[in-house]
Short mmCIF file of C-alpha atoms in Angstrom, two decimals:
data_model
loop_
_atom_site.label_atom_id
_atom_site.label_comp_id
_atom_site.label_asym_id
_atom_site.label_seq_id
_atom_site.Cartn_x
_atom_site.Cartn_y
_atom_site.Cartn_z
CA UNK A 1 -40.36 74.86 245.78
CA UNK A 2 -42.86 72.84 247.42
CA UNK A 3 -44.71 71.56 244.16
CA UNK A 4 -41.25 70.78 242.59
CA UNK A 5 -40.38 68.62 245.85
CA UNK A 6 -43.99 67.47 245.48
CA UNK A 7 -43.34 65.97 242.14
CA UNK A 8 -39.84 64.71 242.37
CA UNK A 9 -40.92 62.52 245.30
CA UNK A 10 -44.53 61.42 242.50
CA UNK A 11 -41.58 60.66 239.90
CA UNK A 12 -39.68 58.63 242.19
CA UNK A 13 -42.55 57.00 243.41
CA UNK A 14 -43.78 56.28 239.55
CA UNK A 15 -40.23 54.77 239.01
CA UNK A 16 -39.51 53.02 241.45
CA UNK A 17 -43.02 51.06 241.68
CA UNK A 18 -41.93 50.57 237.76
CA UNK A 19 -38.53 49.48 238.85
CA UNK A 20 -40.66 46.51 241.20
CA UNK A 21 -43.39 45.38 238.47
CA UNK A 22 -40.71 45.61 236.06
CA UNK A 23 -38.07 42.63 238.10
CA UNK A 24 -41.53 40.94 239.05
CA UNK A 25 -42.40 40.30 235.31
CA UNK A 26 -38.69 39.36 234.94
CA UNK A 27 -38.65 36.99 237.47
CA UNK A 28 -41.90 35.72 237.24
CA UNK A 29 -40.62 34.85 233.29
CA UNK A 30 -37.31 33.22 234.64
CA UNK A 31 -39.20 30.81 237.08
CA UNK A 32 -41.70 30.07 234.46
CA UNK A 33 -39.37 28.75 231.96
CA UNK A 34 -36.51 27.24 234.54
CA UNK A 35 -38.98 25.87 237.05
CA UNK A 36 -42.41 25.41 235.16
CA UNK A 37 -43.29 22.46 237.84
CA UNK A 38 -43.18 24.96 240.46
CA UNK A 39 -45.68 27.42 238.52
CA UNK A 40 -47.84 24.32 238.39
CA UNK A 41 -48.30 23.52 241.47
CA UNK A 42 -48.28 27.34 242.62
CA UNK A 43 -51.10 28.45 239.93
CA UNK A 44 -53.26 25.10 241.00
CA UNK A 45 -53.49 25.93 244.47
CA UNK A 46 -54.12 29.19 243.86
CA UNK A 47 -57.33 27.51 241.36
CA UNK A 48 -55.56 28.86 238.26
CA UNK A 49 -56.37 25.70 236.35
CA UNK A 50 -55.70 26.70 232.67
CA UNK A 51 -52.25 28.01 233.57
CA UNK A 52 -51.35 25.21 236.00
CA UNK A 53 -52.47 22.83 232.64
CA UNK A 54 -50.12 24.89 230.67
CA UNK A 55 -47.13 24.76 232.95
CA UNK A 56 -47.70 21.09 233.04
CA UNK A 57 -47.31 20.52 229.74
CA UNK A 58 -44.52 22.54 228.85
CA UNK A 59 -42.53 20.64 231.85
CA UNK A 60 -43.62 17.36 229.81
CA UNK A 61 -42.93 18.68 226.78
CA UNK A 62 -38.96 19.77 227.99
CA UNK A 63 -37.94 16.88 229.25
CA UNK A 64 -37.75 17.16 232.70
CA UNK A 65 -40.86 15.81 233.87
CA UNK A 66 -42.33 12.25 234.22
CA UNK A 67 -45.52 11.10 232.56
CA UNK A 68 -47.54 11.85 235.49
CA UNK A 69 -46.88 16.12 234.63
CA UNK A 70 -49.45 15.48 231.25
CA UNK A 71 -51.16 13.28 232.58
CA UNK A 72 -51.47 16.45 235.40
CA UNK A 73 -51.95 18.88 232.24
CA UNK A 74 -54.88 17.05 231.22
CA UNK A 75 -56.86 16.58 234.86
CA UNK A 76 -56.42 20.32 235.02
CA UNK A 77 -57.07 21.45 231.67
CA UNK A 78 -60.50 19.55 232.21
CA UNK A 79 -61.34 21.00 235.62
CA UNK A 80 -60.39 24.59 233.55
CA UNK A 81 -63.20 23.66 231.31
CA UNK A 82 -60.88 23.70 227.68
CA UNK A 83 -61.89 20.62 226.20
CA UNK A 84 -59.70 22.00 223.26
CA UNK A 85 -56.42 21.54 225.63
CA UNK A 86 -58.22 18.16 227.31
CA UNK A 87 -57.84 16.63 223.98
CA UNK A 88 -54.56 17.62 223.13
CA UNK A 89 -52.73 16.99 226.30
CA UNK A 90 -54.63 13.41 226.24
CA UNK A 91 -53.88 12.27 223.01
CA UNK A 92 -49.90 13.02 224.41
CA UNK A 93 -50.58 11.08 227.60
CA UNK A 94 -51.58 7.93 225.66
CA UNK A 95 -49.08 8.81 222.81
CA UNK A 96 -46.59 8.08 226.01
CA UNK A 97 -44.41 5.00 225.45
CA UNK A 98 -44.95 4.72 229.65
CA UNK A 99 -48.72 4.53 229.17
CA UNK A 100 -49.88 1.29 229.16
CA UNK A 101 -47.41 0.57 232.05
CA UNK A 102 -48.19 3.84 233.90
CA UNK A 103 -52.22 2.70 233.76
CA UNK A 104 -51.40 -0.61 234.84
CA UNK A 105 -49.69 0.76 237.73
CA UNK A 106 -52.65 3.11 238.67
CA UNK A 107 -55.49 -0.24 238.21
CA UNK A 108 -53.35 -2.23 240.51
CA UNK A 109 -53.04 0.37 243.19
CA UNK A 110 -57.01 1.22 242.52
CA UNK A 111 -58.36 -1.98 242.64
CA UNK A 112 -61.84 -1.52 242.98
CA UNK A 113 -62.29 1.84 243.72
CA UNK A 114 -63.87 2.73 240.35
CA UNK A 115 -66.32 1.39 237.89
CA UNK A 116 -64.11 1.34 235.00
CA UNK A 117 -60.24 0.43 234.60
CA UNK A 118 -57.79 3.95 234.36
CA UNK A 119 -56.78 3.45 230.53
CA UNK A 120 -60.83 3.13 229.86
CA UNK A 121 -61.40 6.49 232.03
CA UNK A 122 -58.50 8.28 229.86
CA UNK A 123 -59.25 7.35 226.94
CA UNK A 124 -63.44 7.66 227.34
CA UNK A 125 -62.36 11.20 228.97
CA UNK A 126 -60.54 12.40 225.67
CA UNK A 127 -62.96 10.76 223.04
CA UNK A 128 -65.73 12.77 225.18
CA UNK A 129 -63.46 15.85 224.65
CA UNK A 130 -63.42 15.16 221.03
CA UNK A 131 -66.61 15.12 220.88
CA UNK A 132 -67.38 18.05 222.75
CA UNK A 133 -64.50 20.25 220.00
CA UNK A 134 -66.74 19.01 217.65
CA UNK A 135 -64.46 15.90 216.24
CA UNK A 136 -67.30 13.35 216.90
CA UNK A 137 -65.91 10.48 214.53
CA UNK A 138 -62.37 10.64 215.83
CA UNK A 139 -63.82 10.33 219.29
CA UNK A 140 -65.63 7.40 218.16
CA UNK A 141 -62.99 5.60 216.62
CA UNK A 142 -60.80 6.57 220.08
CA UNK A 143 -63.34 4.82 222.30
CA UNK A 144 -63.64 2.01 220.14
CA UNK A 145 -59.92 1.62 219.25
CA UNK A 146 -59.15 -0.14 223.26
CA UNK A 147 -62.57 -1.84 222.99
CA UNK A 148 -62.52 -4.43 220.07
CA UNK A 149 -61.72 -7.63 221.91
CA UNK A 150 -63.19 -7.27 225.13
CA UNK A 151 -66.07 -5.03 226.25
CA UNK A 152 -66.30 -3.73 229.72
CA UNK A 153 -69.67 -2.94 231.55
CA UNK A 154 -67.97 0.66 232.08
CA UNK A 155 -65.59 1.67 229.29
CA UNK A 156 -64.03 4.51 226.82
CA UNK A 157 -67.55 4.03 224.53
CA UNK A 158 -70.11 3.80 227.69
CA UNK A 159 -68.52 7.07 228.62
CA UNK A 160 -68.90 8.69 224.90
CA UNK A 161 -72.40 6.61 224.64
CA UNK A 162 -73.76 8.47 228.03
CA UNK A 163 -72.42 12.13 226.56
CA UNK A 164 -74.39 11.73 223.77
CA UNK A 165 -77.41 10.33 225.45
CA UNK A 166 -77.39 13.47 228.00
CA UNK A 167 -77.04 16.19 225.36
CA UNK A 168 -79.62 14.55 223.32
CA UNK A 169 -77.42 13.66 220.03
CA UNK A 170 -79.56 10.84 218.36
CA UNK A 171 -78.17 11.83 215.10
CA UNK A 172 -74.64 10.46 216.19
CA UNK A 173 -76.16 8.35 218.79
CA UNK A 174 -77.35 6.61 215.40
CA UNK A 175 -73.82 6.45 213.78
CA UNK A 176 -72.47 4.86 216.97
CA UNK A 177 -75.19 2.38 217.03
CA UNK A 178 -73.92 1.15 213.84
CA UNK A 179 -70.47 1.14 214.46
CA UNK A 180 -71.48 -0.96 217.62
CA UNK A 181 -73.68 -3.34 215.36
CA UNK A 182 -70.39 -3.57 212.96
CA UNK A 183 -68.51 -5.03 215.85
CA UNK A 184 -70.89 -7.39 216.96
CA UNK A 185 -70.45 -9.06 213.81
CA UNK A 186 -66.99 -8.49 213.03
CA UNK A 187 -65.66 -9.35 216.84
CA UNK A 188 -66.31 -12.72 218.01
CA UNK A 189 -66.79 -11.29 221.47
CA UNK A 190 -68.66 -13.83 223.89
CA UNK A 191 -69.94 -13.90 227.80
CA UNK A 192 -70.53 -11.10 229.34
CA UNK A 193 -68.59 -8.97 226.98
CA UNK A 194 -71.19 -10.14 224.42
CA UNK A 195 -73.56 -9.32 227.38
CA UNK A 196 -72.35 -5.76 227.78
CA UNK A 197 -72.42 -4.95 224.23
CA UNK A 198 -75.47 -5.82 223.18
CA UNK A 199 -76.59 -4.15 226.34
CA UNK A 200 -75.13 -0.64 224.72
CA UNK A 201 -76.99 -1.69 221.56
CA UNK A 202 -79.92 -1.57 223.11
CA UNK A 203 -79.93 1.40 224.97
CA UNK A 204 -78.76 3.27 221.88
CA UNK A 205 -81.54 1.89 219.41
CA UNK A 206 -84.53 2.98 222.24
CA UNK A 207 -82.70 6.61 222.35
CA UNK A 208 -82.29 6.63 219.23
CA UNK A 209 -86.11 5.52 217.91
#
């Protein structure tokens, strides 16, 4: 009698934890979908970067958030490490009708605080991502794509420039030098722009001797 008590209490015990794991999955699926802005912000304070990336994006990608939730998917993706998702989610932030606005906004508020504008820090951050997947040349054209008339001392090709330099690439460090050289003769780019340029020139052709 005692063993049968024994395991009708185990059973209900089994079930009823079962019963609690069981509505905690269900839940946990309803806020997930209905509320994915709360799972972001709950999975990045608890450091769960990747997820809080994901639930960022899929609250973009719904509808119901602004551009600042991939622009969020993309600054945690990249903490996470997944230069896979940091390139995806990035080319979707600057896909963004809002973006040009939305960077403008962010400059004028930052003023001074960094070396190089916002739109040259996204878009130096995702050609360095495309790099890193292995998508060198589309990186490359990124970079250069927002620096054509103008040429920043700190910009979206400095950025890819140092990323080669550090990991030792000369082979590509080569093919940007001559996509650089290109420019200088198809831009008419003068002062210091002309200054800053020529500047990356020359750091690439000593690395790259």
């Amino acid at each position: 009698m005692a063993r049968d008590i024994t395991k009708l209490v185990f059973k209900t015990m089994i079930v009823t934890l079962l019963s609690i794991v069981g509505a905690a999955i269900v839940f946990f699926l309803i806020i997930s979908f209905t509320a994915p802005a709360a799972m972001a912000r709950l999975t990045r304070d608890l450091g769960m970067y990747s997820q809080s990336a994901w639930f960022s994006s899929l609250q973009y990608a719904e509808g119901r958030g602004d551009i600042e939730n991939i622009e969020l998917a993309m600054n945690c993706a990249a903490v996470a490490g997944d230069e896979q998702k940091v390139a995806e989610y990035g080319a979707m932030f600057i896909a963004d009708a809002r973006f040009s606005e939305y960077c403008a906004a962010r400059e004028e508020a930052e003023e001074g605080e960094f070396l190089e504008s916002y739109t040259q820090y996204v878009y130096g951050r995702v050609s360095v991502a495309r790099y890193r997947i292995g998508q060198k040349q589309e990186g490359l054209d990124l970079a250069l794509s927002v620096n054509r008339t103008s040429f920043d001392e700190y910009n979206a090709v400095t950025d890819l420039v140092n990323e080669v330099i550090v990991v030792g690439d000369k082979a590509f460090g080569g093919e940007i030098l001559t996509s650089l050289t290109a420019l200088r003769a198809e831009e008419s780019l003068t002062g210091e722009d002309e200054q800053n340029l020529l500047s990356v020139v020359e750091n690439l052709t000593r690395f790259t001797a």
